[in-house]
Tab-separated table of C-alpha atoms in Angstrom:
chain	number	residue	atom	x	y	z
A	1	MET	CA	-3.638	17.010	-20.803
A	2	ALA	CA	-4.838	18.692	-23.991
A	3	ASN	CA	-5.283	22.455	-23.929
A	4	SER	CA	-8.825	23.754	-24.190
A	5	ARG	CA	-10.767	26.868	-23.323
A	6	TYR	CA	-12.071	25.055	-20.222
A	7	GLU	CA	-8.647	24.501	-18.705
A	8	TYR	CA	-8.923	27.709	-16.676
A	9	VAL	CA	-10.882	25.758	-14.041
A	10	LYS	CA	-7.580	24.221	-12.863
A	11	ALA	CA	-6.706	27.609	-11.377
A	12	PHE	CA	-9.213	26.914	-8.613
A	13	GLU	CA	-7.286	23.858	-7.401
A	14	ARG	CA	-5.071	24.259	-4.341
A	15	GLU	CA	-2.400	21.964	-2.955
A	16	ASN	CA	-1.105	21.855	0.600
A	17	TYR	CA	2.492	20.635	0.685
A	18	LEU	CA	3.568	19.319	4.079
A	19	LEU	CA	6.682	20.934	5.554
A	20	PRO	CA	9.924	19.394	4.286
A	21	ASP	CA	12.418	17.666	6.575
A	22	THR	CA	9.746	16.840	9.166
A	23	PHE	CA	8.219	13.558	10.267
A	24	ILE	CA	4.787	12.779	8.864
A	25	VAL	CA	2.254	10.744	10.814
A	26	ILE	CA	-0.891	9.706	8.992
A	27	ARG	CA	-3.644	8.529	11.327
A	28	VAL	CA	-6.400	6.449	9.762
A	29	ASP	CA	-9.708	6.034	11.628
A	30	GLY	CA	-12.689	3.811	10.944
A	31	LYS	CA	-15.789	5.787	10.028
A	32	GLY	CA	-18.884	4.746	11.963
A	33	PHE	CA	-17.230	1.612	13.334
A	34	HIS	CA	-19.460	1.624	16.416
A	35	LYS	CA	-22.421	0.785	14.186
A	36	PHE	CA	-20.224	-1.414	11.999
A	37	SER	CA	-19.132	-3.555	14.960
A	38	GLN	CA	-22.708	-3.843	16.201
A	39	HIS	CA	-24.023	-4.826	12.789
A	40	TYR	CA	-21.466	-7.607	12.327
A	41	ARG	CA	-21.677	-8.690	15.973
A	42	PHE	CA	-18.095	-8.168	17.108
A	43	ASP	CA	-17.056	-9.962	20.285
A	44	LYS	CA	-17.050	-7.538	23.225
A	45	PRO	CA	-14.982	-5.969	24.687
A	46	ASN	CA	-12.462	-7.036	22.012
A	47	ASP	CA	-12.722	-9.045	18.822
A	48	LEU	CA	-9.371	-10.680	18.159
A	49	ARG	CA	-10.269	-11.667	14.613
A	50	ALA	CA	-11.326	-8.110	13.723
A	51	LEU	CA	-8.068	-6.761	15.167
A	52	GLY	CA	-6.257	-9.262	12.986
A	53	VAL	CA	-7.996	-7.836	9.923
A	54	MET	CA	-6.829	-4.323	10.882
A	55	ASN	CA	-3.270	-5.520	11.424
A	56	ARG	CA	-3.124	-7.372	8.117
A	57	ALA	CA	-4.446	-4.321	6.261
A	58	ALA	CA	-1.879	-2.031	7.930
A	59	LEU	CA	0.916	-4.501	7.211
A	60	LYS	CA	-0.032	-4.530	3.530
A	61	VAL	CA	0.151	-0.717	3.431
A	62	MET	CA	3.648	-0.838	4.943
A	63	GLN	CA	4.754	-3.482	2.455
A	64	LYS	CA	3.504	-1.316	-0.401
A	65	TYR	CA	5.338	1.869	0.655
A	66	SER	CA	8.862	1.619	2.040
A	67	ASP	CA	8.708	5.202	3.344
A	68	VAL	CA	6.499	3.895	6.168
A	69	LEU	CA	8.936	2.921	8.920
A	70	MET	CA	6.490	2.189	11.742
A	71	ALA	CA	2.789	1.894	12.438
A	72	TYR	CA	0.727	1.658	15.618
A	73	GLY	CA	-2.844	0.482	15.849
A	74	ASP	CA	-5.636	-0.371	18.233
A	75	SER	CA	-9.365	-0.805	17.770
A	76	ASP	CA	-10.321	0.842	14.418
A	77	GLU	CA	-7.344	3.220	14.277
A	78	TYR	CA	-3.842	3.055	12.792
A	79	SER	CA	-1.025	5.629	12.769
A	80	PHE	CA	1.681	5.407	10.097
A	81	LEU	CA	5.093	7.050	10.539
A	82	LEU	CA	6.668	8.266	7.298
A	83	ARG	CA	10.390	8.949	7.373
A	84	ARG	CA	11.606	12.513	7.624
A	85	LYS	CA	12.992	12.578	4.061
A	86	CYS	CA	9.869	11.057	2.542
A	87	GLU	CA	8.939	12.547	-0.850
A	88	LEU	CA	5.941	10.353	-1.563
A	89	TYR	CA	3.517	12.329	-3.762
A	90	GLU	CA	5.777	15.348	-3.192
A	91	ARG	CA	4.385	15.445	0.372
A	92	ARG	CA	0.984	16.651	-0.869
A	93	GLU	CA	-1.367	16.373	2.086
A	94	MET	CA	-4.584	15.545	0.229
A	95	LYS	CA	-2.882	12.899	-1.895
A	96	LEU	CA	-1.378	11.181	1.150
A	97	CYS	CA	-4.592	11.257	3.180
A	98	THR	CA	-6.774	9.928	0.380
A	99	LEU	CA	-4.168	7.283	-0.469
A	100	PHE	CA	-3.929	5.853	3.041
A	101	ALA	CA	-7.668	6.050	3.703
A	102	SER	CA	-8.524	4.283	0.458
A	103	LEU	CA	-5.847	1.616	0.920
A	104	MET	CA	-7.000	0.785	4.438
A	105	SER	CA	-10.625	0.630	3.289
A	106	THR	CA	-9.752	-1.650	0.385
A	107	TYR	CA	-7.398	-3.963	2.249
A	108	TYR	CA	-9.731	-4.167	5.254
A	109	MET	CA	-12.526	-5.311	2.969
A	110	PHE	CA	-10.218	-7.851	1.301
A	111	TYR	CA	-8.940	-9.404	4.541
A	112	TRP	CA	-12.387	-9.271	6.131
A	113	ASN	CA	-13.684	-11.517	3.360
A	114	LEU	CA	-10.885	-13.985	4.071
A	115	GLU	CA	-11.327	-13.966	7.864
A	116	PHE	CA	-15.119	-13.614	8.128
A	117	SER	CA	-16.406	-15.665	5.232
A	118	GLU	CA	-19.520	-16.379	7.312
A	119	LYS	CA	-20.271	-12.628	7.616
A	120	SER	CA	-20.374	-11.248	4.096
A	121	ILE	CA	-20.073	-7.463	3.832
A	122	GLU	CA	-23.414	-5.904	2.958
A	123	GLU	CA	-23.853	-3.053	0.487
A	124	ASP	CA	-25.187	-0.584	3.069
A	125	MET	CA	-22.617	-1.431	5.760
A	126	VAL	CA	-19.167	-1.367	4.213
A	127	PRO	CA	-15.944	-0.550	6.123
A	128	THR	CA	-14.618	2.940	5.350
A	129	PHE	CA	-11.794	5.001	6.819
A	130	ASP	CA	-10.784	8.647	6.894
A	131	ALA	CA	-7.271	9.995	7.435
A	132	ARG	CA	-5.391	13.048	8.648
A	133	ALA	CA	-1.735	13.976	8.235
A	134	VAL	CA	0.294	15.761	10.913
A	135	VAL	CA	3.928	16.850	10.743
A	136	TYR	CA	6.225	16.710	13.775
A	137	PRO	CA	9.493	18.665	14.068
A	138	ASN	CA	11.689	16.121	15.874
A	139	PHE	CA	11.796	12.530	16.983
A	140	GLN	CA	11.060	13.219	20.641
A	141	VAL	CA	7.664	14.594	19.648
A	142	VAL	CA	7.136	11.518	17.473
A	143	ARG	CA	7.865	9.287	20.467
A	144	ASP	CA	5.447	11.285	22.589
A	145	TYR	CA	2.796	10.920	19.882
A	146	PHE	CA	2.986	7.114	19.920
A	147	SER	CA	3.083	7.125	23.717
A	148	TRP	CA	-0.115	9.194	23.674
A	149	ARG	CA	-1.848	6.719	21.385
A	150	GLN	CA	-0.758	3.771	23.534
A	151	VAL	CA	-1.978	5.438	26.741
A	152	ASP	CA	-5.288	6.093	24.980
A	153	CYS	CA	-5.460	2.406	24.049
A	154	HIS	CA	-4.970	1.361	27.688
A	155	ILE	CA	-7.538	3.835	29.061
A	156	ASN	CA	-10.191	2.858	26.507
A	157	ASN	CA	-9.578	-0.865	26.856
A	158	LEU	CA	-9.741	-0.827	30.652
A	159	TYR	CA	-13.058	1.024	30.513
A	160	ASN	CA	-14.499	-1.220	27.795
A	161	THR	CA	-13.366	-4.372	29.580
A	162	ALA	CA	-15.110	-3.280	32.782
A	163	PHE	CA	-18.187	-1.987	30.916
A	164	TRP	CA	-18.879	-5.115	28.872
A	165	ASN	CA	-18.169	-7.534	31.695
A	166	LEU	CA	-20.688	-5.695	33.858
A	167	VAL	CA	-23.181	-6.009	31.008
A	168	LYS	CA	-22.445	-9.751	30.861
A	169	LEU	CA	-23.259	-9.922	34.576
A	170	GLY	CA	-26.755	-8.617	33.819
A	171	LEU	CA	-26.499	-4.823	33.975
A	172	THR	CA	-27.991	-2.794	31.154
A	173	PRO	CA	-25.570	-0.612	29.164
A	174	GLN	CA	-26.992	2.438	30.939
A	175	GLU	CA	-26.515	0.830	34.357
A	176	SER	CA	-22.970	-0.231	33.475
A	177	GLU	CA	-22.127	3.300	32.355
A	178	GLN	CA	-23.556	4.712	35.592
A	179	ARG	CA	-21.602	2.165	37.645
A	180	LEU	CA	-18.319	3.285	36.080
A	181	MET	CA	-19.014	7.014	36.166
A	182	GLY	CA	-16.356	8.853	38.184
A	183	THR	CA	-14.139	5.786	38.636
A	184	VAL	CA	-10.351	5.809	38.172
A	185	SER	CA	-8.131	2.980	36.903
A	186	SER	CA	-7.727	1.364	40.323
A	187	ASP	CA	-11.514	1.358	40.786
A	188	LYS	CA	-12.067	-0.369	37.448
A	189	ASN	CA	-9.407	-2.969	38.231
A	190	GLU	CA	-11.111	-3.674	41.556
A	191	ILE	CA	-14.538	-3.975	39.927
A	192	LEU	CA	-13.158	-6.425	37.378
A	193	PHE	CA	-11.394	-8.500	40.032
A	194	LYS	CA	-14.041	-8.572	42.770
A	195	GLU	CA	-17.255	-8.465	40.734
A	196	CYS	CA	-16.273	-10.110	37.457
A	197	GLY	CA	-13.485	-12.461	38.560
A	198	ILE	CA	-11.065	-10.976	36.033
A	199	ASN	CA	-7.439	-9.980	36.650
A	200	TYR	CA	-6.860	-7.224	34.106
A	201	ASN	CA	-3.124	-7.945	34.109
A	202	ASN	CA	-3.887	-11.309	32.504
A	203	GLU	CA	-5.678	-9.767	29.513
A	204	LEU	CA	-3.933	-10.195	26.147
A	205	GLU	CA	-1.184	-7.650	25.481
A	206	ILE	CA	-2.685	-6.788	22.093
A	207	PHE	CA	-5.790	-5.522	23.917
A	208	LYS	CA	-3.890	-3.512	26.541
A	209	LYS	CA	-0.990	-2.157	24.468
A	210	GLY	CA	-2.160	-2.275	20.868
A	211	THR	CA	-0.036	-3.432	17.939
A	212	ILE	CA	3.280	-2.008	16.740
A	213	LEU	CA	4.576	-2.758	13.243
A	214	VAL	CA	8.229	-1.886	12.592
A	215	ARG	CA	10.345	-2.100	9.478
A	216	GLU	CA	13.445	-3.781	10.970
A	217	LEU	CA	16.539	-2.636	9.097
A	218	LYS	CA	19.698	-4.709	9.495
A	219	ASP	CA	23.197	-3.233	9.866
A	220	TYR	CA	21.814	0.294	9.828
A	221	THR	CA	24.269	3.198	9.803
A	222	ARG	CA	23.188	6.799	9.439
A	223	LYS	CA	24.233	8.464	6.197
A	224	VAL	CA	24.034	12.077	4.993
A	225	ASP	CA	24.199	13.754	1.589
A	226	LEU	CA	23.402	10.611	-0.349
A	227	SER	CA	23.827	10.458	-4.091
A	228	SER	CA	20.908	9.401	-6.268
A	229	ARG	CA	22.366	5.906	-6.579
A	230	GLN	CA	22.833	5.632	-2.814
A	231	LYS	CA	19.245	6.745	-2.256
A	232	GLN	CA	18.064	3.989	-4.583
A	233	ARG	CA	20.070	1.435	-2.592
A	234	GLU	CA	18.607	2.731	0.669
A	235	GLU	CA	15.107	2.504	-0.730
A	236	LYS	CA	15.756	-1.061	-1.873
A	237	SER	CA	17.085	-1.959	1.576
A	238	ARG	CA	13.955	-0.558	3.236
A	239	ARG	CA	11.694	-2.404	0.829
A	240	LYS	CA	13.403	-5.728	1.514
A	241	ALA	CA	13.464	-5.272	5.305
A	242	GLU	CA	11.287	-7.554	7.412
A	243	ILE	CA	8.280	-5.962	9.100
A	244	LYS	CA	7.793	-7.321	12.600
A	245	GLN	CA	4.834	-7.083	14.947
A	246	TYR	CA	5.108	-6.202	18.650
A	247	HIS	CA	2.801	-5.732	21.623
A	248	VAL	CA	5.088	-3.944	24.081
A	249	ASP	CA	5.065	-0.969	26.429
A	250	ILE	CA	6.984	1.523	24.296
A	251	ILE	CA	6.242	4.388	26.670
A	252	ASN	CA	8.819	3.413	29.263
A	253	ASP	CA	11.195	1.360	27.113
A	254	ASP	CA	14.028	3.622	26.002
A	255	SER	CA	16.109	0.640	24.883
A	256	TRP	CA	13.381	-0.357	22.409
A	257	TRP	CA	13.639	3.006	20.655
A	258	GLU	CA	17.453	3.214	20.891
A	259	SER	CA	17.827	-0.138	19.154
A	260	ARG	CA	15.889	1.232	16.170
A	261	LEU	CA	17.768	4.373	15.213
A	262	TRP	CA	16.504	4.244	11.632
A	263	LEU	CA	13.106	5.456	12.871
A	264	ASN	CA	14.839	8.792	13.469
A	265	GLU	CA	16.317	9.091	9.991
């Protein structure tokens, strides 16, 4: 950048560098997706095609940046796990948040046009996302974070499944909300089974447990104090690794985590 007498304005800029040697989770959320889903007439309580658009967008983000080892998503939300040694954009918080939010917005739009060619995106109702970055000190906290998001997925989906099926039976949204007020999980399951003829256990796993994307590294062995050349080889290995999709209960599955030690690198 050329020097000029106006360059002093750069002194007002501030950067927030995320703590080194910590795990970074970037959570991307749809902005105003309640209105967005209404406008484009999503299937209720879940729109499988719209979830597919989210998953394809998140997968593209992971393919673009090998530092992303895992991602978890449900509804209009996705959480991306960046490896502990990640140096993407020098760990600048604003850069990372704007990057992931803009990528998800762009890729969502792209894959929406492929999946919903009959529902063209309108100028005043475009899909947009915001993002936040949080650092976690150890892998146990990271595990608890993803468990929290998966529990949230289950709680929200059980409520929405009961709510919208009551509406389909003829209740107004206000009546459905009143009917479910104060109920616990067992109550909602009973309402679905006895009043709606639905066994919640038979609902698709993607609705109940969300979607997990994992960069599956082969023949992984933990290494320390890598040389620059070794780091380049590791980065190449991550970039070439297959990214697989799962819909599993990660909360209670220790073996699932233990078989993927590279997530704790």
